[in-house]
Structure formats: C-alpha cells, structure tokens
PDB file of C-alpha atoms in Angstrom:
ATOM      1  CA  UNK A   1     -53.083  45.402-187.661  1.00 75.00           C
ATOM      2  CA  UNK A   2     -51.213  42.537-186.113  1.00 69.00           C
ATOM      3  CA  UNK A   3     -52.822  40.194-188.698  1.00 66.00           C
ATOM      4  CA  UNK A   4     -55.991  39.681-186.528  1.00 73.00           C
ATOM      5  CA  UNK A   5     -59.358  40.034-188.007  1.00 83.00           C
ATOM      6  CA  UNK A   6     -57.863  41.295-191.229  1.00 87.00           C
ATOM      7  CA  UNK A   7     -59.032  40.306-194.671  1.00 87.00           C
ATOM      8  CA  UNK A   8     -56.787  40.743-197.657  1.00 84.00           C
ATOM      9  CA  UNK A   9     -57.714  41.817-201.222  1.00 83.00           C
ATOM     10  CA  UNK A  10     -55.740  42.720-204.187  1.00 78.00           C
ATOM     11  CA  UNK A  11     -56.376  45.023-207.153  1.00 77.00           C
ATOM     12  CA  UNK A  12     -54.728  45.373-210.532  1.00 72.00           C
ATOM     13  CA  UNK A  13     -54.187  49.001-211.696  1.00 73.00           C
ATOM     14  CA  UNK A  14     -54.832  49.157-215.376  1.00 74.00           C
ATOM     15  CA  UNK A  15     -54.685  51.632-218.315  1.00 74.00           C
ATOM     16  CA  UNK A  16     -57.952  50.383-219.955  1.00 80.00           C
ATOM     17  CA  UNK A  17     -60.487  49.338-217.240  1.00 81.00           C
ATOM     18  CA  UNK A  18     -63.405  48.629-219.688  1.00 84.00           C
ATOM     19  CA  UNK A  19     -61.225  45.914-221.395  1.00 85.00           C
ATOM     20  CA  UNK A  20     -59.816  44.484-218.176  1.00 80.00           C
ATOM     21  CA  UNK A  21     -63.338  44.230-216.711  1.00 83.00           C
ATOM     22  CA  UNK A  22     -64.779  42.523-219.733  1.00 85.00           C
ATOM     23  CA  UNK A  23     -61.747  40.022-219.545  1.00 78.00           C
ATOM     24  CA  UNK A  24     -62.072  39.118-215.900  1.00 80.00           C
ATOM     25  CA  UNK A  25     -65.831  39.477-215.584  1.00 86.00           C
ATOM     26  CA  UNK A  26     -67.052  38.328-218.828  1.00 85.00           C
ATOM     27  CA  UNK A  27     -64.605  35.760-219.884  1.00 79.00           C
ATOM     28  CA  UNK A  28     -62.918  34.273-216.680  1.00 69.00           C
ATOM     29  CA  UNK A  29     -66.202  34.756-214.677  1.00 81.00           C
ATOM     30  CA  UNK A  30     -65.023  36.741-211.667  1.00 81.00           C
ATOM     31  CA  UNK A  31     -67.450  38.774-209.867  1.00 85.00           C
ATOM     32  CA  UNK A  32     -66.881  42.627-209.694  1.00 81.00           C
ATOM     33  CA  UNK A  33     -68.352  45.699-208.048  1.00 77.00           C
ATOM     34  CA  UNK A  34     -66.982  47.950-210.812  1.00 78.00           C
ATOM     35  CA  UNK A  35     -69.581  50.483-211.767  1.00 78.00           C
ATOM     36  CA  UNK A  36     -67.758  52.437-214.631  1.00 79.00           C
ATOM     37  CA  UNK A  37     -66.315  54.899-212.175  1.00 76.00           C
ATOM     38  CA  UNK A  38     -63.099  56.394-213.373  1.00 75.00           C
ATOM     39  CA  UNK A  39     -60.129  55.684-211.185  1.00 71.00           C
ATOM     40  CA  UNK A  40     -57.076  57.881-211.088  1.00 73.00           C
ATOM     41  CA  UNK A  41     -54.268  56.615-208.835  1.00 69.00           C
ATOM     42  CA  UNK A  42     -52.150  58.861-206.801  1.00 70.00           C
ATOM     43  CA  UNK A  43     -49.000  60.198-208.555  1.00 74.00           C
ATOM     44  CA  UNK A  44     -45.607  58.780-207.501  1.00 72.00           C
ATOM     45  CA  UNK A  45     -46.712  55.180-206.864  1.00 74.00           C
ATOM     46  CA  UNK A  46     -46.121  51.974-208.548  1.00 72.00           C
ATOM     47  CA  UNK A  47     -49.342  51.513-210.498  1.00 74.00           C
ATOM     48  CA  UNK A  48     -49.373  47.777-211.180  1.00 76.00           C
ATOM     49  CA  UNK A  49     -51.387  46.407-208.314  1.00 80.00           C
ATOM     50  CA  UNK A  50     -52.764  47.206-204.848  1.00 83.00           C
ATOM     51  CA  UNK A  51     -52.951  45.025-201.719  1.00 87.00           C
ATOM     52  CA  UNK A  52     -55.955  45.857-199.543  1.00 92.00           C
ATOM     53  CA  UNK A  53     -56.328  45.265-195.713  1.00 91.00           C
ATOM     54  CA  UNK A  54     -59.808  45.233-194.590  1.00 94.00           C
ATOM     55  CA  UNK A  55     -60.124  45.776-191.024  1.00 95.00           C
ATOM     56  CA  UNK A  56     -63.080  45.202-188.713  1.00 96.00           C
ATOM     57  CA  UNK A  57     -64.406  48.785-188.324  1.00 97.00           C
ATOM     58  CA  UNK A  58     -63.919  52.352-189.193  1.00 98.00           C
ATOM     59  CA  UNK A  59     -62.474  52.968-185.623  1.00 97.00           C
ATOM     60  CA  UNK A  60     -59.773  50.378-186.644  1.00 96.00           C
ATOM     61  CA  UNK A  61     -58.948  52.250-189.750  1.00 97.00           C
ATOM     62  CA  UNK A  62     -58.411  55.499-187.832  1.00 98.00           C
ATOM     63  CA  UNK A  63     -56.298  53.744-185.152  1.00 95.00           C
ATOM     64  CA  UNK A  64     -54.125  52.141-187.786  1.00 93.00           C
ATOM     65  CA  UNK A  65     -53.555  55.460-189.487  1.00 95.00           C
ATOM     66  CA  UNK A  66     -52.561  56.986-186.192  1.00 95.00           C
ATOM     67  CA  UNK A  67     -50.370  53.977-185.427  1.00 90.00           C
ATOM     68  CA  UNK A  68     -48.527  54.276-188.914  1.00 92.00           C
ATOM     69  CA  UNK A  69     -48.173  58.057-188.752  1.00 92.00           C
ATOM     70  CA  UNK A  70     -45.670  57.503-186.026  1.00 92.00           C
ATOM     71  CA  UNK A  71     -43.423  55.822-188.448  1.00 91.00           C
ATOM     72  CA  UNK A  72     -43.155  58.355-191.074  1.00 87.00           C
ATOM     73  CA  UNK A  73     -44.702  56.335-193.922  1.00 89.00           C
ATOM     74  CA  UNK A  74     -45.995  57.970-196.985  1.00 89.00           C
ATOM     75  CA  UNK A  75     -49.715  58.505-197.215  1.00 93.00           C
ATOM     76  CA  UNK A  76     -50.384  59.352-201.075  1.00 91.00           C
ATOM     77  CA  UNK A  77     -54.060  60.457-200.465  1.00 91.00           C
ATOM     78  CA  UNK A  78     -53.716  61.795-196.829  1.00 95.00           C
ATOM     79  CA  UNK A  79     -55.920  60.977-193.964  1.00 97.00           C
ATOM     80  CA  UNK A  80     -58.687  58.389-193.903  1.00 98.00           C
ATOM     81  CA  UNK A  81     -61.847  59.203-195.848  1.00 97.00           C
ATOM     82  CA  UNK A  82     -65.329  57.885-195.690  1.00 97.00           C
ATOM     83  CA  UNK A  83     -66.951  57.513-199.114  1.00 95.00           C
ATOM     84  CA  UNK A  84     -70.709  57.767-199.982  1.00 92.00           C
ATOM     85  CA  UNK A  85     -70.590  54.160-200.955  1.00 91.00           C
ATOM     86  CA  UNK A  86     -69.802  52.931-197.476  1.00 94.00           C
ATOM     87  CA  UNK A  87     -65.863  52.457-197.340  1.00 96.00           C
ATOM     88  CA  UNK A  88     -63.510  54.142-195.002  1.00 98.00           C
ATOM     89  CA  UNK A  89     -59.953  54.122-195.956  1.00 97.00           C
ATOM     90  CA  UNK A  90     -56.590  55.436-196.534  1.00 96.00           C
ATOM     91  CA  UNK A  91     -53.578  54.490-198.617  1.00 94.00           C
ATOM     92  CA  UNK A  92     -49.939  53.795-197.731  1.00 90.00           C
ATOM     93  CA  UNK A  93     -46.997  53.542-200.162  1.00 87.00           C
ATOM     94  CA  UNK A  94     -44.258  50.823-199.219  1.00 83.00           C
ATOM     95  CA  UNK A  95     -40.675  51.717-199.830  1.00 78.00           C
ATOM     96  CA  UNK A  96     -40.956  50.812-203.591  1.00 73.00           C
ATOM     97  CA  UNK A  97     -44.208  52.810-204.164  1.00 79.00           C
ATOM     98  CA  UNK A  98     -46.576  49.816-204.264  1.00 78.00           C
ATOM     99  CA  UNK A  99     -49.966  50.897-203.049  1.00 85.00           C
ATOM    100  CA  UNK A 100     -51.550  49.425-199.856  1.00 88.00           C
ATOM    101  CA  UNK A 101     -55.205  50.185-199.129  1.00 94.00           C
ATOM    102  CA  UNK A 102     -56.288  49.915-195.307  1.00 94.00           C
ATOM    103  CA  UNK A 103     -59.974  50.067-194.981  1.00 96.00           C
ATOM    104  CA  UNK A 104     -63.201  49.034-193.659  1.00 97.00           C
ATOM    105  CA  UNK A 105     -66.915  48.495-194.670  1.00 95.00           C
ATOM    106  CA  UNK A 106     -68.274  48.415-191.201  1.00 95.00           C
ATOM    107  CA  UNK A 107     -69.010  51.761-189.367  1.00 95.00           C
ATOM    108  CA  UNK A 108     -69.198  49.972-186.129  1.00 90.00           C
TER     109      UNK A 108
END
C-alpha cells in the first residue's frame, strides 16, 4: 500500500446493530449506508473495531493480497471477494486479532 492513494475508514463491531445505528445516525447525525443486513464477524478476531484501507482499484486489492500473502499474515475470510454491492475486499488480522479491511469500490 505504501500509504499512497489510500483512504482510511473505521468501523465499530457491535452486538446490537439496530441500537447503535439509531444512536450514531439518528442522535449524533452521522450518515450511514447500513441497510439492515446482518453482519457476522469472522471467528478468532478482536471484535471491537475495524480499520478499512480503501485502495484505488480492484487490481490494487488483488496486488496487495498477493504482497501480504508472502508475509504469512492471517486472512480470516480468505482471498479477495467482489460483492454484488460493488466492493472488492479481503480482511487481515493483525498480531492481536484486530480486523483490517483492504478493499476498493472502483473496478478500474
């Protein structure tokens, strides 16, 4: 990644998503794209927060997966996946089990 052209985002992993969305969206006024879809985090990771690294393109996501594979890091969900809603990503667990999402919303 080398820090170039990378956007960073964070996520809180919570037990009661409905309550948390109402608090952050309806009370604090933060925009959200959450649509009610259930989220089940991978087992064996620290489930308190996530840091997301948004790369310029899907090809960058694949290249970063290949680069990190050489270091023997843990990929809790496996290889990069392209979702129907337009994100291609994969997850890395840091040495203490914190979840790092590496993805892109740009196919090209």
